[in-house]
Short mmCIF file of C-alpha atoms in Angstrom, two decimals:
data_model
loop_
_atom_site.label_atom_id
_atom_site.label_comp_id
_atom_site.label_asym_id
_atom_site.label_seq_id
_atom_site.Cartn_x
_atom_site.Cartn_y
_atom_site.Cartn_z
CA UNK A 1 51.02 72.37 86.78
CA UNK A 2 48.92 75.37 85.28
CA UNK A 3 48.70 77.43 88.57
CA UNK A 4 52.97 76.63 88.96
CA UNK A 5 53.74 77.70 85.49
CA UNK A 6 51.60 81.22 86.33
CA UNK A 7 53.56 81.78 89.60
CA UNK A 8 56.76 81.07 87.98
CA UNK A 9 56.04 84.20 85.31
CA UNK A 10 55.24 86.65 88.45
CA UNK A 11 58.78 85.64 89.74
CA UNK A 12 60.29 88.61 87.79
CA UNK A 13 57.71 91.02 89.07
CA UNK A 14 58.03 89.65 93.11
CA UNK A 15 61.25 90.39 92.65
CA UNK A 16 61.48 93.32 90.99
CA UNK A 17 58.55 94.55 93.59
CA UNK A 18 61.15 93.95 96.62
CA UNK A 19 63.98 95.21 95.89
CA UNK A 20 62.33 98.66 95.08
CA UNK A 21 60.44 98.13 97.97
CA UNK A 22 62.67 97.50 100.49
CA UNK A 23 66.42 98.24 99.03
CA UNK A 24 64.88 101.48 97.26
CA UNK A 25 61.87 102.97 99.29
CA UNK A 26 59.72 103.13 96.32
CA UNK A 27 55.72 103.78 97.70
CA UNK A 28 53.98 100.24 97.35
CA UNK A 29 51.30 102.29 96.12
CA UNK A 30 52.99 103.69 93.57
CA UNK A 31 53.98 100.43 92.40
CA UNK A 32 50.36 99.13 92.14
CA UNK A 33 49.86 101.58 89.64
CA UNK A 34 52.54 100.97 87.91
CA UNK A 35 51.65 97.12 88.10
CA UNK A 36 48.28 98.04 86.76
CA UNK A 37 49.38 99.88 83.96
CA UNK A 38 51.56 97.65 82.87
CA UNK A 39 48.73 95.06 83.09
CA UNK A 40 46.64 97.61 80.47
CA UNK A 41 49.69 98.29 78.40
CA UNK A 42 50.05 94.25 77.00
CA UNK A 43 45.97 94.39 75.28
CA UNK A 44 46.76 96.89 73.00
CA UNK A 45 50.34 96.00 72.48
CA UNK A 46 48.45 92.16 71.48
CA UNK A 47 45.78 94.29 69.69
CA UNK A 48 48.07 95.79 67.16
CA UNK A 49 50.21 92.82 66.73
CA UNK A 50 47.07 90.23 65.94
CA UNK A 51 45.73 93.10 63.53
CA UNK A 52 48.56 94.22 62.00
CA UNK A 53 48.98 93.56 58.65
CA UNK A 54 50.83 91.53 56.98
CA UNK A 55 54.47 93.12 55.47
CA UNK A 56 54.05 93.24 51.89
CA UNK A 57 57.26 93.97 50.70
CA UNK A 58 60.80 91.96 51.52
CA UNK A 59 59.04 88.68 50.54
CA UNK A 60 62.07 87.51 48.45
CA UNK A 61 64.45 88.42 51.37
CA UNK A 62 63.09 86.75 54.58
CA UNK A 63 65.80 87.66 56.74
CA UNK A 64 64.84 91.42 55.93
CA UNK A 65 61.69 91.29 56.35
CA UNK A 66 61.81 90.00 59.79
CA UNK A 67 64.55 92.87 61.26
CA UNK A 68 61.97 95.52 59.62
CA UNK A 69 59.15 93.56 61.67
CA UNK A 70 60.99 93.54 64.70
CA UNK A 71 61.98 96.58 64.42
CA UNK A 72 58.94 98.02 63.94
CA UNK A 73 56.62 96.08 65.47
CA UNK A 74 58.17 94.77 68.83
CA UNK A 75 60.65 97.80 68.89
CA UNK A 76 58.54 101.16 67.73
CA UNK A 77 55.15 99.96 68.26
CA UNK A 78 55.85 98.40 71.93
CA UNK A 79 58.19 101.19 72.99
CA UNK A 80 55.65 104.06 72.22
CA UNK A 81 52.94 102.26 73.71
CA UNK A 82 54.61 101.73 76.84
CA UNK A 83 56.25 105.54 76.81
CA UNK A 84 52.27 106.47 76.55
CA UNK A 85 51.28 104.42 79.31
CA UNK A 86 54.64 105.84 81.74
CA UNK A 87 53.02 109.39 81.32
CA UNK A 88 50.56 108.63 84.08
CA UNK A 89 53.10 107.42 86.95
CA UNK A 90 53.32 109.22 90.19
CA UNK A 91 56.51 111.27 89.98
CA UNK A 92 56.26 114.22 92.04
CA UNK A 93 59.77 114.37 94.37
CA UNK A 94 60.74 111.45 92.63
CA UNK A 95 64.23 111.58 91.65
CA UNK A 96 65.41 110.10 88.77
CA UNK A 97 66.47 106.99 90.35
CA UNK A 98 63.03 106.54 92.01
CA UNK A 99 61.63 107.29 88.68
CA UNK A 100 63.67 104.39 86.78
CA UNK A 101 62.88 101.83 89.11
CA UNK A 102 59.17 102.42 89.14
CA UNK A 103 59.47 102.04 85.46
CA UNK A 104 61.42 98.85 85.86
CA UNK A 105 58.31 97.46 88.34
CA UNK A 106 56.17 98.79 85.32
CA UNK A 107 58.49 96.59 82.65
CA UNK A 108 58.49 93.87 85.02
CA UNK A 109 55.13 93.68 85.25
CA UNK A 110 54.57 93.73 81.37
CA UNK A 111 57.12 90.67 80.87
CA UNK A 112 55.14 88.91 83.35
CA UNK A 113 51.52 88.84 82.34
CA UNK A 114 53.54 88.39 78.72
CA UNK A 115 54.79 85.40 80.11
CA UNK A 116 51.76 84.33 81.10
CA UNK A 117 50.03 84.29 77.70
CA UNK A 118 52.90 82.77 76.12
CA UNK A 119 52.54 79.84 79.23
CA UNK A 120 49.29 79.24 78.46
CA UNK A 121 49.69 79.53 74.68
CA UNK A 122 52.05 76.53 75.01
CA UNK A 123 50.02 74.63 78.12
CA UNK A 124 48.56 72.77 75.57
CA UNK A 125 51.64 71.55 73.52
CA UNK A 126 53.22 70.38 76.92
CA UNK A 127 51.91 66.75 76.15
CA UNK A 128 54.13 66.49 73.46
CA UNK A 129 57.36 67.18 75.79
CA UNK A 130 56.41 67.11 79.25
CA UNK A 131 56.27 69.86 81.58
CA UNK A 132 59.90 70.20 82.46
CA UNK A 133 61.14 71.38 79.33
CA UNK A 134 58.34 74.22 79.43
CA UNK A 135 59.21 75.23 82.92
CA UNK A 136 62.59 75.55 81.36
CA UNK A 137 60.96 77.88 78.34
CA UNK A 138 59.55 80.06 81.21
CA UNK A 139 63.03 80.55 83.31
CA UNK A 140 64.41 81.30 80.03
CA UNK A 141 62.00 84.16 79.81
CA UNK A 142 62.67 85.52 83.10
CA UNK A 143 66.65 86.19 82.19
CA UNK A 144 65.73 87.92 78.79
CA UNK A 145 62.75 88.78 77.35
CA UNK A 146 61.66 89.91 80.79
CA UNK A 147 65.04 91.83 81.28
CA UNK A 148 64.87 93.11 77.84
CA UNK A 149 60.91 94.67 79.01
CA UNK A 150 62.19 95.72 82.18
CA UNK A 151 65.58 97.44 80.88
CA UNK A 152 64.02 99.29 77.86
CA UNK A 153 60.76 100.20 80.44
CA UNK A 154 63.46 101.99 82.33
CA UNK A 155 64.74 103.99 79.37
CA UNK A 156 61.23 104.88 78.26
CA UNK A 157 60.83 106.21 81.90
CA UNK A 158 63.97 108.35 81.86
CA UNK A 159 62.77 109.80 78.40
CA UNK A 160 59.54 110.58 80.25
CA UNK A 161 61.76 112.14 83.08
CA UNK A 162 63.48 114.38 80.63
CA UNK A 163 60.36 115.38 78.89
CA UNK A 164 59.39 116.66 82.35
CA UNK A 165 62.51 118.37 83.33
CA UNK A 166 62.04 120.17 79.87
CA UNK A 167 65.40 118.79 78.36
CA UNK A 168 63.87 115.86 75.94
CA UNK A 169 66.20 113.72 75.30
CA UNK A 170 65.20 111.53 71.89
CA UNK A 171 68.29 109.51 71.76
CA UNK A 172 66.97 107.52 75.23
CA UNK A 173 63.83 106.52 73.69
CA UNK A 174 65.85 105.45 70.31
CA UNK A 175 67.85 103.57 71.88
CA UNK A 176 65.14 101.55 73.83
CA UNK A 177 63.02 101.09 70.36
CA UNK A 178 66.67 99.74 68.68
CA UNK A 179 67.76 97.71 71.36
CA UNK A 180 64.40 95.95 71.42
CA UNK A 181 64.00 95.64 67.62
CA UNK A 182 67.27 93.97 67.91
CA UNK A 183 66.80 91.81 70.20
CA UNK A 184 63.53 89.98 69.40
CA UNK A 185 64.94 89.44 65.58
CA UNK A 186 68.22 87.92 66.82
CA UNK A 187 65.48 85.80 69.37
CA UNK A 188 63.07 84.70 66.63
CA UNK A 189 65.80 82.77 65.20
CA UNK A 190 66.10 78.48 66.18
CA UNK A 191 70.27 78.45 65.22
CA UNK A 192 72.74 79.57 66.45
CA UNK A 193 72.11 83.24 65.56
CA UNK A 194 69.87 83.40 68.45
CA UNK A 195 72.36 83.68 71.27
CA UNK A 196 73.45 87.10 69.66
CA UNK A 197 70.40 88.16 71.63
CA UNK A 198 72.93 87.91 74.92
CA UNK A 199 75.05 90.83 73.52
CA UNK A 200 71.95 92.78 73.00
CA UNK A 201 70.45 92.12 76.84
CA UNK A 202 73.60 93.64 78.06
CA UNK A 203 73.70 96.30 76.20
CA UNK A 204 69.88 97.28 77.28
CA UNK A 205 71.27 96.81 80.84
CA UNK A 206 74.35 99.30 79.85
CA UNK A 207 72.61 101.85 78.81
CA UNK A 208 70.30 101.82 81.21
CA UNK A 209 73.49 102.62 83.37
CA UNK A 210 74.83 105.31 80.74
CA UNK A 211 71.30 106.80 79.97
CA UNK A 212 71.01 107.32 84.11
CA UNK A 213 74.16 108.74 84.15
CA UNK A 214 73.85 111.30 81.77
CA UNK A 215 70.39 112.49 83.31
CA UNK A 216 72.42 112.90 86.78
CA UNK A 217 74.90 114.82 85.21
CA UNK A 218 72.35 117.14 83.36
CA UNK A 219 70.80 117.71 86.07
CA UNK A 220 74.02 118.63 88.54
#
């Protein structure tokens, strides 16, 4: 059950590791790296939010206090950790599509080991409900929280890209630290508010598209 539940989490990341390797072209070596770092980038993204204190303000208005924490915690916090961690990608006579899906092998690869903490965090709760229901938890994973790391991965990587081509573009790396602010306080909720979180995983996906897009069209 343990070593299933582990090679279920990787899913995203085989995947992911594929396609850019064989539909894309993208040097296995390259991805490695990019593997690695991503590896490196989840201890001091768990660091900071097992130290981090506590928010003292917004007590008498819960709902509040959890957007700011999201927002700042899972969105700004996660997003510039990751944008640090892009800087040291291979990119010479990568193009920006290259570029983008390296960084989606890099988000992959950070929603998988993710996944496997939160697997193994829960292993021991799987008495009370059987195994099925956590497999279940895990596929869940794989279609957002893992696109949601992969999709705003990409964004931080085209923001890198534009630092490079000397033509920063903030809004790219705003939009990543938003979109994942968003999402994870629309996902920490148990009603019906949670599926608002769908809206949100498309729109990382979308402007993925329109972030792309407007780098091409910079650049022609």
């Amino acid at each position: 059950m343990v070593y299933l539940g582990i090679v279920l989490c990787f899913v995203p990341l085989l995947a992911c590791f594929l396609i850019t390797t064989f539909c894309f072209k993208v040097r296995i070596p390259h991805q490695l790296i990019a593997i690695l770092l991503g590896l490196i980038t989840v201890v001091p993204i768990a660091f900071i939010q097992y130290f981090l204190p506590p928010i003292p303000f917004f007590d008498n208005y819960p709902v509040l206090k959890v957007l700011i924490k999201s927002l700042l915690l899972y969105g700004l916090v996660e997003e510039l950790v990751k944008t640090l961690l892009i800087f040291p990608l291979p990119h010479k006579n990568y193009s920006e599509f290259n570029f983008l899906m390296l960084a989606f092998v890099f988000g992959a690869a950070i929603g998988s080991f993710e996944s496997v903490v939160y697997f193994l965090d829960h292993l021991q709760l799987a008495h009370l409900y059987g195994g099925e229901p956590l497999y279940s938890l895990i596929f869940l994973r794989g279609f957002s929280s893992d696109i949601i790391h992969i999709t705003c991965t990409g964004l931080c990587g085209l923001f890198i890209y534009s630092i490079r081509n000397q033509k920063p573009k903030l809004n790219i790396i705003i939009a990543a630290i938003l979109i994942h602010g968003i999402y994870d306080f629309f996902a920490c909720f148990q009603n019906n508010l949670r599926w608002f979180a769908i809206p949100v995983i498309l729109l990382a996906i979308a402007e993925c598209r329109i972030k792309y897009t407007s780098l091409q069209n910079n650049a022609e």
